CSV table of C-alpha atoms in Angstrom, one decimal:
chain,number,residue,atom,x,y,z
A,1,SER,CA,-7.0,-22.7,15.1
A,2,GLN,CA,-4.6,-23.9,12.7
A,3,THR,CA,-1.5,-25.9,13.6
A,4,ILE,CA,1.6,-27.5,11.9
A,5,HIS,CA,3.4,-30.3,13.0
A,6,GLN,CA,6.6,-31.2,11.8
A,7,TRP,CA,8.8,-34.3,12.9
A,8,PRO,CA,11.3,-35.6,13.8
A,9,ALA,CA,13.1,-32.4,15.6
A,10,THR,CA,16.3,-34.1,15.2
A,11,LEU,CA,18.0,-36.5,13.0
A,12,VAL,CA,21.3,-37.8,12.3
A,13,GLN,CA,21.8,-39.9,9.4
A,14,PRO,CA,24.7,-41.4,7.4
A,15,VAL,CA,25.7,-40.6,3.9
A,16,GLY,CA,23.9,-42.4,1.5
A,17,SER,CA,20.9,-43.4,3.7
A,18,PRO,CA,17.2,-42.5,2.9
A,19,LEU,CA,15.5,-39.7,4.1
A,20,SER,CA,11.8,-38.7,5.1
A,21,LEU,CA,10.6,-35.7,6.8
A,22,GLU,CA,6.9,-35.2,7.4
A,23,CYS,CA,4.7,-32.2,7.8
A,24,THR,CA,0.9,-32.2,8.6
A,25,VAL,CA,-1.4,-28.9,8.9
A,26,GLU,CA,-4.6,-29.0,11.0
A,27,GLY,CA,-7.6,-26.7,11.0
A,28,THR,CA,-7.4,-25.5,7.3
A,29,SER,CA,-8.1,-26.8,4.1
A,30,ASN,CA,-6.4,-26.7,0.7
A,31,PRO,CA,-3.2,-24.5,2.1
A,32,ASN,CA,-0.2,-23.8,0.4
A,33,LEU,CA,2.7,-25.8,1.7
A,34,TYR,CA,6.4,-25.2,1.6
A,35,TRP,CA,9.8,-26.8,2.5
A,36,TYR,CA,12.5,-24.5,3.2
A,37,ARG,CA,16.1,-25.2,4.3
A,38,GLN,CA,18.6,-23.0,6.3
A,39,ALA,CA,22.3,-24.1,6.2
A,40,ALA,CA,24.8,-22.9,8.6
A,41,GLY,CA,25.4,-19.2,8.4
A,42,ARG,CA,23.0,-18.8,5.6
A,43,GLY,CA,19.4,-17.6,4.8
A,44,LEU,CA,16.2,-19.6,4.1
A,45,GLN,CA,16.1,-21.4,0.8
A,46,LEU,CA,13.0,-22.6,-0.7
A,47,LEU,CA,13.2,-26.1,-1.9
A,48,PHE,CA,9.7,-27.0,-2.6
A,49,TYR,CA,6.0,-25.4,-2.5
A,50,SER,CA,2.8,-27.2,-3.1
A,51,VAL,CA,-0.7,-25.5,-4.0
A,52,GLY,CA,-2.4,-28.5,-4.1
A,53,ILE,CA,-2.6,-32.4,-3.8
A,54,GLY,CA,0.0,-34.1,-6.4
A,55,GLN,CA,1.2,-30.3,-7.4
A,56,ILE,CA,4.9,-29.9,-6.5
A,57,SER,CA,7.0,-27.0,-7.8
A,58,SER,CA,10.9,-27.6,-7.2
A,59,GLU,CA,13.0,-24.5,-6.9
A,60,VAL,CA,16.1,-25.8,-6.8
A,61,PRO,CA,17.4,-29.2,-8.5
A,62,GLN,CA,19.0,-31.5,-6.0
A,63,ASN,CA,18.6,-35.2,-4.7
A,64,LEU,CA,15.5,-34.2,-2.7
A,65,SER,CA,11.9,-34.5,-3.8
A,66,ALA,CA,8.8,-33.7,-2.1
A,67,SER,CA,4.9,-35.4,-2.4
A,68,ARG,CA,1.7,-34.3,-1.1
A,69,PRO,CA,-0.1,-37.6,-0.7
A,70,GLN,CA,-3.2,-35.8,1.2
A,71,ASP,CA,-4.4,-32.1,1.3
A,72,ARG,CA,-2.7,-31.4,4.8
A,73,GLN,CA,0.3,-33.6,4.5
A,74,PHE,CA,3.7,-32.7,2.7
A,75,ILE,CA,6.7,-34.8,2.8
A,76,LEU,CA,10.2,-34.3,2.1
A,77,SER,CA,12.4,-37.4,0.9
A,78,SER,CA,15.7,-38.4,-0.5
A,79,LYS,CA,16.8,-41.8,-1.8
A,80,LYS,CA,20.8,-41.2,-0.9
A,81,LEU,CA,21.4,-38.3,1.5
A,82,LEU,CA,24.7,-36.4,0.8
A,83,LEU,CA,27.0,-34.5,3.3
A,84,SER,CA,25.8,-31.2,1.9
A,85,ASP,CA,22.0,-32.2,2.9
A,86,SER,CA,22.8,-31.2,6.5
A,87,GLY,CA,20.9,-28.3,7.7
A,88,PHE,CA,17.7,-27.1,9.3
A,89,TYR,CA,14.6,-28.0,7.3
A,90,LEU,CA,11.1,-26.2,8.0
A,91,CYS,CA,7.8,-26.6,6.8
A,92,ALA,CA,5.3,-23.7,6.7
A,93,TRP,CA,1.8,-23.2,5.5
A,94,SER,CA,-0.4,-20.5,4.2
A,95,LEU,CA,-3.6,-19.6,2.8
A,96,GLY,CA,-2.3,-18.7,-0.7
A,97,ASP,CA,-3.1,-15.0,-1.1
A,98,GLN,CA,-0.7,-12.1,-1.0
A,99,GLY,CA,-1.5,-11.0,2.4
A,100,SER,CA,-1.3,-14.2,4.0
A,101,PRO,CA,1.6,-14.9,6.1
A,102,LEU,CA,3.5,-18.1,6.3
A,103,HIS,CA,3.2,-20.2,9.6
A,104,PHE,CA,6.2,-22.4,10.3
A,105,GLY,CA,6.5,-25.7,12.1
A,106,ASN,CA,9.5,-26.1,14.6
A,107,GLY,CA,11.9,-27.5,12.2
A,108,THR,CA,14.1,-30.6,11.9
A,109,ARG,CA,17.8,-30.4,12.5
A,110,LEU,CA,19.3,-33.0,10.0
A,111,THR,CA,22.9,-33.9,10.4
A,112,VAL,CA,24.4,-36.3,7.6
A,113,THR,CA,27.5,-38.2,8.9
B,1,ALA,CA,9.6,-9.1,-9.7
B,2,GLN,CA,10.3,-8.5,-6.0
B,3,SER,CA,13.1,-8.3,-3.8
B,4,VAL,CA,14.0,-7.7,-0.1
B,5,THR,CA,17.3,-6.4,1.5
B,6,GLN,CA,18.0,-6.1,4.9
B,7,LEU,CA,20.6,-3.7,5.4
B,8,ASP,CA,22.6,-5.1,8.8
B,9,SER,CA,23.6,-8.7,9.1
B,10,HIS,CA,24.2,-8.0,13.0
B,11,VAL,CA,22.9,-5.5,15.1
B,12,SER,CA,24.2,-4.9,18.7
B,13,VAL,CA,21.9,-2.7,21.2
B,14,SER,CA,22.1,-2.7,25.1
B,15,GLU,CA,19.2,-3.8,27.2
B,16,GLY,CA,16.5,-1.3,27.6
B,17,THR,CA,17.9,1.0,24.7
B,18,PRO,CA,16.1,1.2,21.0
B,19,VAL,CA,16.0,-1.3,18.5
B,20,LEU,CA,16.1,-0.5,14.7
B,21,LEU,CA,16.4,-3.3,12.1
B,22,ARG,CA,16.3,-2.0,8.9
B,23,CYS,CA,14.5,-3.5,5.6
B,24,ASN,CA,14.3,-2.2,2.2
B,25,TYR,CA,12.0,-3.7,-0.5
B,26,SER,CA,11.3,-3.7,-4.5
B,27,SER,CA,8.1,-4.9,-5.7
B,28,SER,CA,6.2,-4.5,-9.4
B,29,TYR,CA,2.9,-4.6,-7.3
B,30,SER,CA,1.7,-3.3,-3.8
B,31,PRO,CA,3.3,-5.8,-1.7
B,32,SER,CA,2.3,-7.3,1.7
B,33,LEU,CA,5.2,-7.2,4.1
B,34,PHE,CA,6.2,-9.1,7.1
B,35,TRP,CA,8.7,-9.5,9.9
B,36,TYR,CA,9.6,-12.8,11.4
B,37,VAL,CA,11.7,-13.9,14.6
B,38,GLN,CA,13.6,-17.0,15.0
B,39,HIS,CA,15.3,-18.2,17.9
B,40,PRO,CA,18.2,-20.7,17.7
B,41,ASN,CA,16.8,-24.0,16.6
B,42,LYS,CA,13.4,-23.1,16.3
B,43,GLY,CA,10.7,-22.1,13.5
B,44,LEU,CA,10.0,-18.7,12.5
B,45,GLN,CA,7.5,-16.9,14.4
B,46,LEU,CA,5.2,-13.8,12.9
B,47,LEU,CA,5.9,-10.5,14.4
B,48,LEU,CA,3.7,-8.5,12.2
B,49,LYS,CA,2.1,-7.8,9.1
B,50,TYR,CA,1.4,-5.2,6.5
B,51,THR,CA,-1.1,-5.6,4.0
B,52,SER,CA,-2.3,-2.2,2.9
B,53,ALA,CA,-3.9,-1.0,5.7
B,54,ALA,CA,-2.4,1.2,8.3
B,55,THR,CA,1.2,2.1,7.7
B,56,LEU,CA,2.1,1.8,11.1
B,57,VAL,CA,1.9,-1.7,12.1
B,58,LYS,CA,2.0,-2.9,15.7
B,59,GLY,CA,3.1,-6.6,16.7
B,60,ILE,CA,3.7,-8.9,19.4
B,61,ASN,CA,6.1,-8.3,22.1
B,62,GLY,CA,6.2,-4.7,21.5
B,63,PHE,CA,7.6,-4.6,18.3
B,64,GLU,CA,6.2,-2.2,15.2
B,65,ALA,CA,7.1,-1.4,11.8
B,66,GLU,CA,6.2,1.5,9.5
B,67,PHE,CA,5.5,0.9,5.7
B,68,LYS,CA,6.7,3.9,3.8
B,69,LYS,CA,6.2,3.6,0.2
B,70,SER,CA,8.4,6.6,-0.7
B,71,GLU,CA,11.4,5.1,0.7
B,72,THR,CA,10.3,1.5,-0.1
B,73,SER,CA,11.3,0.6,3.7
B,74,PHE,CA,9.8,-1.3,6.2
B,75,HIS,CA,12.0,-1.0,9.5
B,76,LEU,CA,11.4,-2.8,12.6
B,77,THR,CA,11.6,-1.2,15.9
B,78,LYS,CA,11.1,-1.5,19.6
B,79,PRO,CA,11.4,1.1,22.1
B,80,SER,CA,13.4,-0.8,24.7
B,81,ALA,CA,15.4,-4.1,24.1
B,82,HIS,CA,14.8,-7.1,26.5
B,83,MET,CA,17.4,-10.0,26.7
B,84,SER,CA,14.8,-12.3,25.3
B,85,ASP,CA,14.7,-10.3,22.2
B,86,ALA,CA,18.0,-11.8,21.1
B,87,ALA,CA,17.4,-13.8,18.1
B,88,GLU,CA,17.7,-13.5,14.3
B,89,TYR,CA,15.0,-11.5,12.4
B,90,PHE,CA,13.5,-11.9,8.8
B,91,CYS,CA,12.1,-9.2,6.7
B,92,VAL,CA,9.7,-10.9,3.9
B,93,VAL,CA,7.8,-9.4,1.1
B,94,SER,CA,4.9,-11.2,-0.6
B,95,GLY,CA,3.2,-10.5,-3.8
B,96,PRO,CA,1.6,-12.7,-7.1
B,97,SER,CA,3.8,-14.9,-9.2
B,98,SER,CA,3.4,-14.7,-13.0
B,99,GLY,CA,1.2,-18.1,-12.3
B,100,GLY,CA,-0.8,-16.0,-10.1
B,101,TYR,CA,0.3,-17.8,-6.9
B,102,GLN,CA,1.6,-16.2,-4.0
B,103,LYS,CA,5.3,-15.7,-4.4
B,104,VAL,CA,7.2,-15.1,-0.8
B,105,THR,CA,10.7,-13.7,-0.8
B,106,PHE,CA,12.7,-13.6,2.4
B,107,GLY,CA,15.7,-11.3,3.5
B,108,THR,CA,18.8,-12.8,4.7
B,109,GLY,CA,18.2,-12.1,8.1
B,110,THR,CA,19.5,-9.7,10.9
B,111,LYS,CA,20.9,-11.3,14.1
B,112,LEU,CA,20.2,-9.1,17.0
B,113,GLN,CA,22.6,-9.2,20.0
B,114,VAL,CA,21.4,-7.5,23.4
B,115,ILE,CA,24.1,-6.7,25.6
B,116,PRO,CA,23.2,-6.6,29.4
């Protein structure tokens, strides 16, 4: 069966520090991968998605970036965090066809201080 | 183009009474539709999905949803609410993008409160 791992679960970082969140998927090949953010009281915002290694699409311009160095690994990064980067970050995967649901990790609570 | 509207941001029910969470969608194609549940500080869990088979879809934890094309609706129901159902629920539509990839659109969520 397929599983998705996302870490860390919580993170407190000062403004201006770098960020690296990692997500890995097991049990499937060539998944679509997604990074979402939930800010307090707001819905899910799609940040990045990837349909293959090295293929990253950005939905929202910001100081975050994403990389997919391996088929089942998706990394969210920032060189310098802003206060507004605080939120709940969710990684997800799907098989990529219309009828495939997204499967989510447990999320990372990021607090930028 | 596709969109999804969750008609209520908050719903409050008493334990043991029925639950109705409303969702309307629009899509240029025959969409796939999903409902997810999110408990505080947790990821989203798939409750059920509709992918053009039976219009009445049964999911986990006693939830079900009915796809009504004429009303462009996909409302989520449960006959009897349990305290553990208190959470946020998201309606999701999935279809093809202009580039041929899967495009997923989330509703803004409905917070369900269950009163003992």
